[in-house]
Short mmCIF file of C-alpha atoms in Angstrom, two decimals:
data_model
loop_
_atom_site.label_atom_id
_atom_site.label_comp_id
_atom_site.label_asym_id
_atom_site.label_seq_id
_atom_site.Cartn_x
_atom_site.Cartn_y
_atom_site.Cartn_z
CA UNK E 44 -42.10 -87.10 58.46
CA UNK E 45 -40.90 -85.20 55.39
CA UNK E 46 -43.08 -85.35 52.35
CA UNK E 47 -40.49 -84.34 49.92
CA UNK E 48 -37.63 -86.06 48.69
CA UNK E 49 -34.31 -85.77 50.67
CA UNK E 50 -32.37 -82.69 49.68
CA UNK E 51 -29.11 -84.81 49.25
CA UNK E 52 -30.64 -87.01 46.43
CA UNK E 53 -31.56 -83.83 44.60
CA UNK E 54 -28.38 -81.71 45.30
CA UNK E 55 -26.36 -83.20 42.25
CA UNK E 56 -29.22 -82.37 39.89
CA UNK E 57 -29.57 -78.68 41.43
CA UNK E 58 -25.79 -78.26 41.25
CA UNK E 59 -26.02 -79.37 37.59
CA UNK E 60 -28.77 -76.81 36.78
CA UNK E 61 -26.78 -74.13 38.38
CA UNK E 62 -23.72 -74.90 36.53
CA UNK E 63 -25.61 -75.03 33.33
CA UNK E 64 -27.95 -72.09 33.63
CA UNK E 65 -26.97 -69.77 36.71
CA UNK E 66 -23.13 -69.59 36.45
CA UNK E 67 -23.16 -68.80 32.64
CA UNK E 68 -25.68 -66.26 33.05
CA UNK E 69 -23.81 -64.28 35.65
CA UNK E 70 -20.63 -64.61 33.75
CA UNK E 71 -22.38 -63.38 30.72
CA UNK E 72 -23.77 -60.34 32.34
CA UNK E 73 -20.42 -59.54 33.91
CA UNK E 74 -18.66 -59.61 30.51
CA UNK E 75 -21.33 -57.58 29.03
CA UNK E 76 -20.75 -54.74 31.60
CA UNK E 77 -17.05 -54.84 30.89
CA UNK E 78 -17.24 -54.94 26.94
CA UNK E 79 -20.05 -52.58 26.78
CA UNK E 80 -18.16 -49.87 28.88
CA UNK E 81 -15.08 -50.11 26.71
CA UNK E 82 -14.44 -46.42 25.37
CA UNK E 83 -13.91 -47.58 21.76
CA UNK E 84 -17.36 -49.22 21.65
CA UNK E 85 -19.08 -46.47 23.37
CA UNK E 86 -17.72 -44.05 20.90
CA UNK E 87 -18.96 -45.98 17.99
CA UNK E 88 -22.46 -46.37 19.39
CA UNK E 89 -23.17 -43.04 21.02
CA UNK E 90 -22.93 -40.84 17.80
CA UNK E 91 -25.31 -43.22 15.91
CA UNK E 92 -28.21 -41.27 14.35
CA UNK E 93 -31.52 -41.89 15.96
CA UNK E 94 -30.09 -43.88 18.66
CA UNK E 95 -32.24 -42.14 21.51
CA UNK E 96 -35.26 -42.27 19.35
CA UNK E 97 -34.94 -45.99 19.08
CA UNK E 98 -34.35 -46.02 22.82
CA UNK E 99 -37.52 -44.03 23.64
CA UNK E 100 -39.53 -46.07 21.01
CA UNK E 101 -38.56 -49.23 22.81
CA UNK E 102 -39.63 -47.78 26.17
CA UNK E 103 -42.82 -46.43 24.70
CA UNK E 104 -43.87 -49.82 23.03
CA UNK E 105 -42.97 -51.82 26.20
CA UNK E 106 -44.78 -49.42 28.69
CA UNK E 107 -47.87 -49.08 26.70
CA UNK E 108 -48.32 -52.67 26.04
CA UNK E 109 -47.51 -53.72 29.49
CA UNK E 110 -49.99 -51.29 31.04
CA UNK E 111 -52.64 -52.25 28.31
CA UNK E 112 -52.23 -55.95 29.07
CA UNK E 113 -52.46 -55.21 32.78
CA UNK E 114 -55.62 -52.98 32.55
CA UNK E 115 -57.32 -55.57 30.12
CA UNK E 116 -56.43 -58.36 32.65
CA UNK E 117 -57.84 -56.44 35.60
CA UNK E 118 -60.92 -55.63 33.73
CA UNK E 119 -61.72 -59.03 32.86
CA UNK E 120 -61.19 -60.36 36.12
CA UNK E 121 -63.38 -57.87 37.85
CA UNK E 122 -66.20 -57.74 35.34
CA UNK E 123 -66.11 -61.59 34.49
CA UNK E 124 -67.04 -63.25 37.67
CA UNK E 125 -69.83 -65.52 37.15
CA UNK E 126 -70.34 -64.48 33.64
CA UNK E 127 -70.78 -66.94 30.58
CA UNK E 128 -68.24 -65.43 28.48
CA UNK E 129 -65.68 -65.71 31.36
CA UNK E 130 -66.36 -69.44 31.47
CA UNK E 131 -65.59 -69.62 27.60
CA UNK E 132 -62.57 -67.63 28.00
CA UNK E 133 -61.23 -70.02 30.79
CA UNK E 134 -61.67 -72.95 28.52
CA UNK E 135 -60.07 -71.17 25.49
CA UNK E 136 -57.02 -69.75 27.31
CA UNK E 137 -54.93 -72.81 26.19
CA UNK E 138 -55.84 -72.53 22.34
CA UNK E 139 -55.12 -68.62 22.84
CA UNK E 140 -51.62 -69.34 24.28
CA UNK E 141 -50.80 -71.98 21.82
CA UNK E 142 -50.97 -69.34 18.98
CA UNK E 143 -47.34 -68.25 18.63
CA UNK E 144 -46.52 -64.74 18.43
CA UNK E 145 -44.96 -65.01 15.11
CA UNK E 146 -48.03 -66.73 13.58
CA UNK E 147 -50.41 -64.36 15.11
CA UNK E 148 -48.39 -61.43 13.91
CA UNK E 149 -48.36 -62.73 10.37
CA UNK E 150 -52.19 -63.19 10.50
CA UNK E 151 -52.59 -59.74 11.89
CA UNK E 152 -50.71 -58.40 9.17
CA UNK E 153 -53.00 -59.90 6.74
CA UNK E 154 -55.90 -58.24 8.48
CA UNK E 155 -54.96 -54.66 8.96
CA UNK E 156 -52.64 -54.24 5.98
CA UNK E 157 -53.77 -51.60 3.54
CA UNK E 158 -54.97 -54.44 1.18
CA UNK E 159 -55.85 -56.49 4.09
CA UNK E 160 -59.27 -58.23 4.88
CA UNK E 161 -60.55 -55.80 7.28
CA UNK E 162 -60.21 -52.96 4.70
CA UNK E 163 -61.85 -55.04 1.89
CA UNK E 164 -64.92 -55.19 4.05
CA UNK E 165 -65.31 -51.55 3.91
CA UNK E 166 -63.88 -50.86 0.55
CA UNK E 167 -67.22 -50.38 -1.19
CA UNK E 168 -68.15 -47.71 1.63
CA UNK E 169 -64.82 -45.86 1.10
CA UNK E 170 -65.02 -46.03 -2.63
CA UNK E 171 -61.85 -48.16 -2.82
CA UNK E 172 -62.58 -50.31 -5.84
CA UNK E 173 -59.33 -50.16 -7.97
CA UNK E 174 -56.32 -50.18 -5.49
CA UNK E 175 -55.64 -50.22 -1.76
CA UNK E 176 -55.15 -46.70 -0.10
CA UNK E 177 -51.58 -45.47 0.79
CA UNK E 178 -52.10 -45.84 4.49
CA UNK E 179 -49.19 -46.85 6.91
CA UNK E 180 -51.16 -49.46 8.94
CA UNK E 181 -48.22 -51.72 9.14
CA UNK E 182 -44.68 -50.59 10.60
CA UNK E 183 -46.30 -47.24 11.57
CA UNK E 184 -43.96 -44.59 13.21
CA UNK E 185 -45.55 -44.96 16.63
CA UNK E 186 -45.62 -48.64 16.68
CA UNK E 187 -49.16 -49.02 17.44
CA UNK E 188 -49.64 -52.20 15.47
CA UNK E 189 -46.90 -53.81 17.53
CA UNK E 190 -48.50 -52.51 20.69
CA UNK E 191 -51.74 -53.86 19.83
CA UNK E 192 -50.41 -57.51 19.01
CA UNK E 193 -48.53 -57.45 22.11
CA UNK E 194 -51.58 -56.52 24.29
CA UNK E 195 -53.72 -59.26 22.65
CA UNK E 196 -51.01 -61.90 23.07
CA UNK E 197 -49.94 -61.03 26.71
CA UNK E 198 -53.36 -60.43 28.25
CA UNK E 199 -54.08 -64.35 28.20
CA UNK E 200 -50.72 -64.93 29.63
CA UNK E 201 -51.41 -62.49 32.57
CA UNK E 202 -54.94 -63.87 32.91
CA UNK E 203 -53.65 -67.31 33.27
CA UNK E 204 -50.96 -66.41 35.89
CA UNK E 205 -53.70 -64.50 37.83
CA UNK E 206 -56.13 -67.53 37.55
CA UNK E 207 -53.36 -69.86 38.69
CA UNK E 208 -52.50 -67.60 41.77
CA UNK E 209 -56.27 -67.29 43.02
CA UNK E 210 -57.30 -69.79 45.83
CA UNK E 211 -60.91 -70.60 44.84
CA UNK E 212 -61.83 -71.08 48.58
CA UNK E 213 -60.59 -68.09 49.73
CA UNK E 214 -61.98 -66.08 46.79
CA UNK E 215 -65.38 -67.50 47.68
CA UNK E 216 -65.16 -66.46 51.35
CA UNK E 217 -64.06 -62.84 50.39
CA UNK E 218 -66.95 -62.44 47.90
CA UNK E 219 -69.37 -63.77 50.40
CA UNK E 220 -68.07 -61.42 53.03
CA UNK E 221 -68.14 -58.48 50.48
CA UNK E 222 -71.67 -59.23 49.26
CA UNK E 223 -72.86 -59.57 53.09
CA UNK E 224 -71.57 -55.82 53.35
CA UNK E 225 -73.61 -54.70 50.55
CA UNK E 226 -70.93 -54.51 47.83
CA UNK E 227 -71.23 -55.52 44.16
CA UNK E 228 -69.24 -58.22 42.70
CA UNK E 229 -67.01 -55.83 40.54
CA UNK E 230 -66.43 -53.57 43.50
CA UNK E 231 -65.30 -56.54 45.59
CA UNK E 232 -62.68 -57.31 42.99
CA UNK E 233 -61.51 -53.85 42.66
CA UNK E 234 -61.21 -53.10 46.25
CA UNK E 235 -60.40 -56.34 47.84
CA UNK E 236 -59.30 -59.15 45.60
CA UNK E 237 -57.13 -57.35 42.89
CA UNK E 238 -55.10 -55.65 45.45
CA UNK E 239 -54.36 -58.99 47.21
CA UNK E 240 -53.56 -60.60 43.88
CA UNK E 241 -50.92 -58.02 42.82
CA UNK E 242 -48.08 -59.48 44.63
CA UNK E 243 -48.40 -62.65 42.66
CA UNK E 244 -48.96 -60.79 39.47
CA UNK E 245 -45.81 -58.58 39.75
CA UNK E 246 -43.32 -61.03 38.48
CA UNK E 247 -45.34 -61.94 35.23
CA UNK E 248 -46.07 -58.15 34.63
CA UNK E 249 -42.29 -57.53 34.82
CA UNK E 250 -41.65 -60.45 32.38
CA UNK E 251 -44.14 -58.93 30.10
CA UNK E 252 -42.29 -55.51 30.14
CA UNK E 253 -38.94 -56.92 29.56
CA UNK E 254 -40.34 -59.10 26.69
CA UNK E 255 -41.95 -56.04 24.97
CA UNK E 256 -38.81 -53.91 25.49
CA UNK E 257 -36.33 -56.48 23.84
CA UNK E 258 -38.70 -58.16 21.23
CA UNK E 259 -37.04 -58.77 17.92
CA UNK E 260 -38.98 -60.92 15.75
CA UNK E 261 -42.30 -59.14 16.17
CA UNK E 262 -40.72 -55.73 15.70
CA UNK E 263 -39.15 -57.07 12.45
CA UNK E 264 -42.69 -57.95 11.04
CA UNK E 265 -44.88 -54.98 12.58
CA UNK E 266 -42.63 -52.58 14.23
CA UNK E 267 -41.34 -49.12 12.97
CA UNK E 268 -38.16 -49.36 10.65
CA UNK E 269 -37.25 -45.61 10.48
CA UNK E 270 -35.64 -45.95 12.92
CA UNK E 271 -36.49 -49.44 14.51
CA UNK E 272 -36.72 -50.13 18.05
CA UNK E 273 -33.30 -50.53 19.86
CA UNK E 274 -33.37 -54.47 20.10
CA UNK E 275 -33.80 -54.50 16.27
CA UNK E 276 -30.75 -52.11 15.64
CA UNK E 277 -28.72 -54.31 17.90
CA UNK E 278 -29.56 -57.47 16.01
CA UNK E 279 -28.72 -55.62 12.73
CA UNK E 280 -25.49 -54.28 14.09
CA UNK E 281 -24.47 -57.75 15.35
CA UNK E 282 -24.93 -59.30 11.83
CA UNK E 283 -22.60 -56.53 10.28
CA UNK E 284 -19.44 -57.91 8.58
CA UNK E 285 -17.47 -55.21 10.28
CA UNK E 286 -16.20 -56.90 13.79
CA UNK E 287 -16.26 -53.24 15.22
CA UNK E 288 -19.93 -53.52 15.42
CA UNK E 289 -19.96 -56.63 17.63
CA UNK E 290 -18.43 -54.30 20.39
CA UNK E 291 -20.96 -51.55 19.65
CA UNK E 292 -23.86 -54.16 19.90
CA UNK E 293 -22.45 -54.99 23.24
CA UNK E 294 -22.64 -51.31 24.21
CA UNK E 295 -26.14 -51.15 22.83
CA UNK E 296 -27.35 -54.30 24.91
CA UNK E 297 -25.86 -52.67 28.01
CA UNK E 298 -28.06 -49.56 27.20
CA UNK E 299 -31.04 -51.79 26.56
CA UNK E 300 -30.28 -53.36 30.12
CA UNK E 301 -30.43 -49.91 31.71
CA UNK E 302 -33.65 -49.06 29.70
CA UNK E 303 -35.24 -52.37 31.22
CA UNK E 304 -34.10 -51.45 34.74
CA UNK E 305 -35.77 -47.88 34.31
CA UNK E 306 -38.82 -49.44 33.08
CA UNK E 307 -39.07 -51.85 36.01
CA UNK E 308 -38.43 -49.01 38.34
CA UNK E 309 -41.19 -46.94 36.74
CA UNK E 310 -43.49 -49.83 37.11
CA UNK E 311 -42.69 -50.34 40.67
CA UNK E 312 -43.17 -46.56 41.42
CA UNK E 313 -46.48 -46.53 39.60
CA UNK E 314 -47.61 -49.53 41.93
CA UNK E 315 -46.56 -47.66 45.01
CA UNK E 316 -48.45 -44.57 43.80
CA UNK E 317 -51.60 -46.61 43.00
CA UNK E 318 -51.59 -48.30 46.50
CA UNK E 319 -50.90 -45.09 48.16
CA UNK E 320 -53.51 -43.09 46.35
CA UNK E 321 -56.10 -45.72 45.89
CA UNK E 322 -56.19 -46.93 49.48
CA UNK E 323 -58.52 -44.16 50.61
CA UNK E 324 -60.67 -44.87 47.82
CA UNK E 325 -61.07 -48.55 48.52
CA UNK E 326 -61.79 -48.09 52.13
CA UNK E 327 -64.34 -45.29 51.61
CA UNK E 328 -67.11 -47.63 52.23
CA UNK E 329 -69.10 -46.55 49.22
CA UNK E 330 -71.88 -49.19 47.97
CA UNK E 331 -72.83 -47.26 44.64
CA UNK E 332 -74.32 -49.86 42.13
CA UNK E 333 -71.93 -51.17 39.60
CA UNK E 334 -72.01 -49.31 36.35
CA UNK E 335 -73.07 -51.34 33.31
CA UNK E 336 -70.27 -49.69 30.99
CA UNK E 337 -67.14 -51.68 32.36
CA UNK E 338 -69.10 -55.03 31.91
CA UNK E 339 -70.22 -54.20 28.34
CA UNK E 340 -66.59 -53.18 27.53
CA UNK E 341 -65.23 -56.29 29.00
CA UNK E 342 -67.62 -58.46 27.17
CA UNK E 343 -66.86 -56.74 23.73
CA UNK E 344 -63.17 -57.14 24.45
CA UNK E 345 -63.58 -60.88 25.12
CA UNK E 346 -65.57 -61.51 22.02
CA UNK E 347 -63.10 -59.08 19.96
CA UNK E 348 -60.18 -61.16 21.34
CA UNK E 349 -61.71 -64.44 20.24
CA UNK E 350 -62.67 -63.11 16.86
CA UNK E 351 -59.49 -61.73 16.14
CA UNK E 352 -57.75 -65.14 16.74
CA UNK E 353 -60.42 -66.84 14.61
CA UNK E 354 -59.91 -64.26 11.69
CA UNK E 355 -56.03 -64.66 12.02
CA UNK E 356 -56.41 -68.40 11.67
CA UNK E 357 -58.72 -67.91 8.62
CA UNK E 358 -56.53 -65.46 7.08
CA UNK E 359 -53.47 -67.73 7.34
CA UNK E 360 -55.44 -70.64 5.89
CA UNK E 361 -57.00 -68.65 3.16
CA UNK E 362 -53.53 -67.16 1.90
CA UNK E 363 -51.60 -70.50 2.29
CA UNK E 364 -54.42 -71.90 -0.35
CA UNK E 365 -54.70 -68.89 -2.49
CA UNK E 366 -53.40 -68.48 -6.10
CA UNK E 367 -55.03 -65.23 -6.90
CA UNK E 368 -56.64 -62.83 -4.56
CA UNK E 369 -57.08 -59.21 -6.21
CA UNK E 370 -58.25 -56.24 -4.17
CA UNK E 371 -60.93 -55.58 -3.22
CA UNK E 372 -62.30 -59.00 -3.39
CA UNK E 373 -63.46 -60.62 -0.10
CA UNK E 374 -62.47 -64.14 -1.33
CA UNK E 375 -59.76 -65.54 -3.40
CA UNK E 376 -60.82 -65.78 -7.08
CA UNK E 377 -58.22 -68.78 -7.70
CA UNK E 378 -57.44 -71.38 -5.30
CA UNK E 379 -54.26 -73.55 -5.28
CA UNK E 380 -52.52 -76.13 -3.04
CA UNK E 381 -49.32 -75.74 -4.76
CA UNK E 382 -47.21 -74.42 -1.96
CA UNK E 383 -48.44 -77.06 0.27
CA UNK E 384 -47.66 -80.02 -2.29
CA UNK E 385 -44.34 -78.45 -3.08
CA UNK E 386 -42.93 -77.79 0.38
CA UNK E 387 -44.42 -80.72 2.47
CA UNK E 388 -41.76 -83.04 1.16
CA UNK E 389 -38.88 -80.77 2.16
CA UNK E 390 -40.52 -79.61 5.39
CA UNK E 391 -39.91 -82.97 7.25
CA UNK E 392 -36.37 -82.02 8.42
CA UNK E 393 -37.35 -78.55 9.39
CA UNK E 394 -40.30 -79.68 11.44
CA UNK E 395 -38.46 -82.60 13.13
CA UNK E 396 -35.62 -80.45 14.06
CA UNK E 397 -38.10 -77.77 15.61
CA UNK E 398 -40.04 -80.51 17.45
CA UNK E 399 -37.39 -82.38 18.88
CA UNK E 400 -35.56 -79.19 20.21
CA UNK E 401 -38.95 -77.95 21.63
CA UNK E 402 -39.78 -81.45 23.53
CA UNK E 403 -36.18 -82.01 24.78
CA UNK E 404 -35.93 -78.53 25.97
CA UNK E 405 -39.53 -78.69 27.61
CA UNK E 406 -38.78 -81.95 29.18
CA UNK E 407 -35.51 -80.95 30.86
CA UNK E 408 -37.09 -77.66 31.99
CA UNK E 409 -40.11 -79.62 33.71
CA UNK E 410 -37.56 -81.96 35.11
CA UNK E 411 -35.49 -79.31 36.60
CA UNK E 412 -38.53 -77.20 37.74
CA UNK E 413 -39.88 -80.25 39.55
CA UNK E 414 -36.64 -81.18 41.23
CA UNK E 415 -36.22 -77.52 42.48
CA UNK E 416 -39.62 -77.31 43.78
CA UNK E 417 -39.44 -80.68 45.52
CA UNK E 418 -35.90 -79.46 47.32
CA UNK E 419 -37.04 -76.19 48.42
CA UNK E 420 -39.68 -75.63 51.16
CA UNK E 421 -42.65 -73.45 50.29
CA UNK E 422 -41.15 -70.33 52.04
CA UNK E 423 -37.73 -70.70 50.34
CA UNK E 424 -39.40 -71.36 46.86
CA UNK E 425 -41.37 -68.26 47.13
CA UNK E 426 -38.12 -66.47 47.82
CA UNK E 427 -36.14 -67.99 45.08
CA UNK E 428 -38.89 -67.46 42.49
CA UNK E 429 -37.41 -64.12 41.43
CA UNK E 430 -33.98 -65.55 41.11
CA UNK E 431 -35.06 -68.37 38.96
CA UNK E 432 -37.14 -66.08 36.86
CA UNK E 433 -34.33 -63.42 36.42
CA UNK E 434 -33.88 -64.30 32.61
CA UNK E 435 -37.44 -63.34 32.18
CA UNK E 436 -36.79 -59.88 33.88
CA UNK E 437 -33.97 -58.92 31.83
CA UNK E 438 -33.76 -58.11 28.07
CA UNK E 439 -33.29 -61.23 25.97
CA UNK E 440 -30.70 -59.38 23.63
CA UNK E 441 -28.72 -58.34 26.63
CA UNK E 442 -28.62 -61.68 27.99
CA UNK E 443 -27.69 -63.51 24.77
CA UNK E 444 -25.22 -61.14 23.85
CA UNK E 445 -23.49 -61.54 27.00
CA UNK E 446 -23.60 -65.23 26.75
CA UNK E 447 -22.20 -65.01 23.27
CA UNK E 448 -19.26 -62.93 24.48
CA UNK E 449 -18.55 -65.68 27.15
CA UNK E 450 -18.58 -68.71 24.66
CA UNK E 451 -16.36 -66.51 22.19
CA UNK E 452 -13.79 -65.65 25.00
CA UNK E 453 -13.73 -69.29 26.36
CA UNK E 454 -12.79 -70.49 22.86
CA UNK E 455 -15.90 -72.19 22.14
CA UNK E 456 -17.69 -72.26 18.74
CA UNK E 457 -21.01 -71.74 20.43
CA UNK E 458 -22.82 -73.04 17.07
CA UNK E 459 -24.82 -76.10 16.99
CA UNK E 460 -27.92 -77.87 18.19
CA UNK E 461 -26.53 -78.39 21.48
CA UNK E 462 -25.82 -74.81 21.91
CA UNK E 463 -29.29 -73.80 20.67
CA UNK E 464 -30.80 -76.31 23.21
CA UNK E 465 -28.83 -74.57 25.96
CA UNK E 466 -29.62 -71.28 25.06
CA UNK E 467 -33.29 -71.94 24.93
CA UNK E 468 -33.28 -73.69 28.19
CA UNK E 469 -32.32 -70.56 29.88
CA UNK E 470 -35.45 -68.97 28.94
CA UNK E 471 -37.91 -71.96 28.87
CA UNK E 472 -37.08 -73.08 32.29
CA UNK E 473 -38.17 -69.87 34.08
CA UNK E 474 -41.70 -70.06 32.22
CA UNK E 475 -42.15 -73.75 33.19
CA UNK E 476 -41.14 -73.03 36.93
CA UNK E 477 -43.42 -69.97 37.08
CA UNK E 478 -46.39 -72.27 35.69
CA UNK E 479 -45.76 -74.77 38.30
CA UNK E 480 -44.94 -72.59 41.36
CA UNK E 481 -48.61 -71.71 42.20
CA UNK E 482 -49.97 -75.36 42.00
CA UNK E 483 -47.06 -76.45 44.08
CA UNK E 484 -47.72 -73.95 46.73
CA UNK E 485 -51.44 -74.84 46.78
CA UNK E 486 -50.91 -78.41 46.92
CA UNK E 487 -51.96 -80.29 50.26
CA UNK E 488 -48.80 -81.87 51.48
CA UNK E 489 -50.92 -83.96 54.08
CA UNK E 490 -51.70 -86.20 50.97
CA UNK E 491 -48.06 -87.38 50.51
CA UNK E 492 -47.59 -87.35 54.31
CA UNK E 493 -50.30 -89.94 54.38
CA UNK E 494 -48.73 -91.93 51.76
CA UNK E 495 -45.33 -91.92 53.65
CA UNK E 496 -47.13 -93.28 56.63
CA UNK E 497 -48.44 -96.26 54.86
CA UNK E 498 -44.80 -97.04 53.90
CA UNK E 499 -44.30 -95.54 50.62
CA UNK E 500 -40.94 -93.91 49.79
CA UNK E 501 -40.68 -90.20 48.87
CA UNK E 502 -40.56 -90.84 45.18
CA UNK E 503 -43.08 -93.59 45.41
CA UNK E 504 -45.42 -91.10 47.10
CA UNK E 505 -44.75 -88.54 44.42
CA UNK E 506 -45.24 -90.92 41.44
CA UNK E 507 -48.55 -92.49 43.04
CA UNK E 508 -50.18 -89.44 44.82
CA UNK E 509 -48.67 -86.22 43.99
CA UNK E 510 -47.69 -86.67 40.41
CA UNK E 511 -51.22 -87.88 39.24
CA UNK E 512 -52.92 -85.19 41.31
CA UNK E 513 -50.67 -82.61 39.64
CA UNK E 514 -50.98 -84.02 36.27
CA UNK E 515 -52.97 -81.18 34.61
CA UNK E 516 -50.52 -78.29 35.81
CA UNK E 517 -47.42 -80.55 34.99
CA UNK E 518 -48.66 -81.15 31.42
CA UNK E 519 -49.71 -77.78 31.03
CA UNK E 520 -46.32 -76.46 32.05
CA UNK E 521 -44.81 -78.83 29.55
CA UNK E 522 -46.98 -77.25 26.95
CA UNK E 523 -45.98 -73.85 27.90
CA UNK E 524 -42.36 -75.02 27.60
CA UNK E 525 -42.85 -76.50 24.16
CA UNK E 526 -44.46 -73.39 22.97
CA UNK E 527 -41.94 -70.93 24.26
CA UNK E 528 -39.17 -73.19 22.84
CA UNK E 529 -40.59 -73.13 19.57
CA UNK E 530 -41.21 -69.43 19.63
CA UNK E 531 -37.30 -68.56 20.28
CA UNK E 532 -36.03 -66.69 17.54
CA UNK E 533 -32.81 -64.69 18.88
CA UNK E 534 -31.25 -67.70 20.73
CA UNK E 535 -31.76 -69.86 17.53
CA UNK E 536 -30.06 -67.36 15.27
CA UNK E 537 -27.21 -66.42 17.76
CA UNK E 538 -26.08 -70.01 18.77
CA UNK E 539 -27.40 -71.76 15.46
CA UNK E 540 -25.26 -69.74 13.03
CA UNK E 541 -27.42 -70.63 10.19
CA UNK E 542 -26.91 -74.30 10.70
CA UNK E 543 -29.93 -74.74 13.02
CA UNK E 544 -33.08 -73.69 11.27
CA UNK E 545 -36.45 -73.88 13.03
CA UNK E 546 -40.02 -73.08 11.92
CA UNK E 547 -39.82 -69.84 13.78
CA UNK E 548 -36.65 -68.38 11.96
CA UNK E 549 -38.24 -69.55 8.54
CA UNK E 550 -41.57 -67.97 9.53
CA UNK E 551 -39.89 -64.55 10.39
CA UNK E 552 -37.92 -64.46 7.40
CA UNK E 553 -40.61 -65.27 5.06
CA UNK E 554 -43.11 -63.17 6.98
CA UNK E 555 -40.55 -60.01 6.42
CA UNK E 556 -40.90 -60.69 2.54
CA UNK E 557 -43.76 -60.22 0.13
CA UNK E 558 -44.82 -63.72 -0.57
CA UNK E 559 -48.02 -63.92 1.55
CA UNK E 560 -48.88 -67.44 0.53
CA UNK E 561 -45.54 -68.89 2.04
CA UNK E 562 -46.13 -66.56 5.03
CA UNK E 563 -49.48 -68.03 5.64
CA UNK E 564 -48.23 -71.68 5.21
CA UNK E 565 -45.38 -71.32 7.72
CA UNK E 566 -47.67 -69.40 10.22
CA UNK E 567 -50.05 -72.46 10.18
CA UNK E 568 -47.13 -74.78 10.51
CA UNK E 569 -45.82 -72.85 13.40
CA UNK E 570 -49.27 -72.94 15.14
CA UNK E 571 -49.96 -76.79 14.76
CA UNK E 572 -46.93 -77.84 16.75
CA UNK E 573 -47.82 -76.21 20.17
CA UNK E 574 -51.68 -76.75 19.40
CA UNK E 575 -50.97 -80.43 19.36
CA UNK E 576 -49.01 -80.44 22.60
CA UNK E 577 -51.67 -78.22 24.37
CA UNK E 578 -54.48 -80.53 23.20
CA UNK E 579 -52.43 -83.45 24.42
CA UNK E 580 -52.01 -81.67 27.91
CA UNK E 581 -55.83 -81.20 28.04
CA UNK E 582 -56.55 -84.84 27.21
CA UNK E 583 -53.96 -86.83 29.13
CA UNK E 584 -54.80 -85.77 32.70
CA UNK E 585 -58.15 -87.51 32.64
CA UNK E 586 -56.38 -90.75 31.83
CA UNK E 587 -53.66 -90.14 34.56
CA UNK E 588 -55.96 -88.70 37.53
CA UNK E 589 -59.25 -90.75 37.94
CA UNK E 590 -60.54 -87.71 40.04
CA UNK E 591 -60.78 -85.76 36.96
CA UNK E 592 -62.81 -87.93 35.05
CA UNK E 593 -66.61 -87.14 34.72
#
């Protein structure tokens, strides 16, 4: 007896999902290739000064941040087994993920700026008592600040994906086997567990690489600007009043797509080289005692990550309540709640628009993900995972420019809340599906089969058995969907046309300016919405599933 709902009942919903997401995506990519290869557009794009510098800068930022996040994730997994700080990190993954990229970037700018909080701490030692130094700690030419922010934000995501893919029972057996052969816990991870985990981590890693290559909002706040990365230049060209630059931005989006394929190919080659060259070392049978230095570095890195997030929150809060804060004082000399009192009455429509877009987009994504996972067997679901997550593996700017070309070519305005919701759904749904794929694959279908033998319908078995048991991953996936939707910057601008304004678009616009008080206020507001949803996702499962109650 089948434990899943009949495919015929789900087929209309799956066809609707393909019509809304898959077909427009394919058509947009096709139009992007056609428009991008137009000789007139190429002749306008290729002679642009600094074009290849921007392309190389994008590859450097994406490659360095991806490898940095991967190395940090592997180090934490290998050195954190059974450590108290690893248990703390697992509990705090949700709050770390709830902090949006934009709010985190604004807070980091408050910390590392030449007049930032960190430099104020050492100002007396450096004899900086009158004015901040002329150091380029923000928007540096190498993009180091942007790389650090991407590593700090993507490491918790990769760690979450790795922990979700691990089977605790299988890991315990492998650790027992390795320990019985005389290997230390870190060596068991490096030689046995991490190579086996890599296939499940490959897709999230490629998504991190594609995001780092095409990020616009973070690059506007922290990235170089002389010249900026390629994705930022595409967005600036697209906003130009001259219609010819729309075609040049299409050619640039096609170039960005080619760079993305080059980067993913390089990561694939690096993986193969690591597997080929590292296999002899994994199987050499050496049982040397573990070095204390990696564990010390991992411990320092974890507490540094947590401390950085706390300092970011503190900096946002302090600047939102500051009236006067002169350099090199550690604390504001005058406090004021003027900005809160002046802006809160007018922030209602902005917060409401951001919230209903995020909730509706996350709910639709969760519904579509559950329907897809219920309709597809486990083996087929694993094969279609890459197809579903294709929007995460390609540059967002390239996909959105292609979709924009498609809507313009069909005669649609492509502007309004409905279009913003649709454009966000294309990127939110893969994240929700990715979060649910692991728990669905590990779920024991014998439980629902037992409910079916007792006379329950397929949907009744899902609501009474499977749904409550999967309450925690379902609600967490919904929280991820809300956070991803709230963080969408480029889709909101391209398909909102200035008529749909969210807390993220306002935070980027204000964070790029000089008003630190408003930037701190908007950064905090952008944090509060996803933090509330994540807290609800952690609290509700105990009310839904009695097995989770203490």
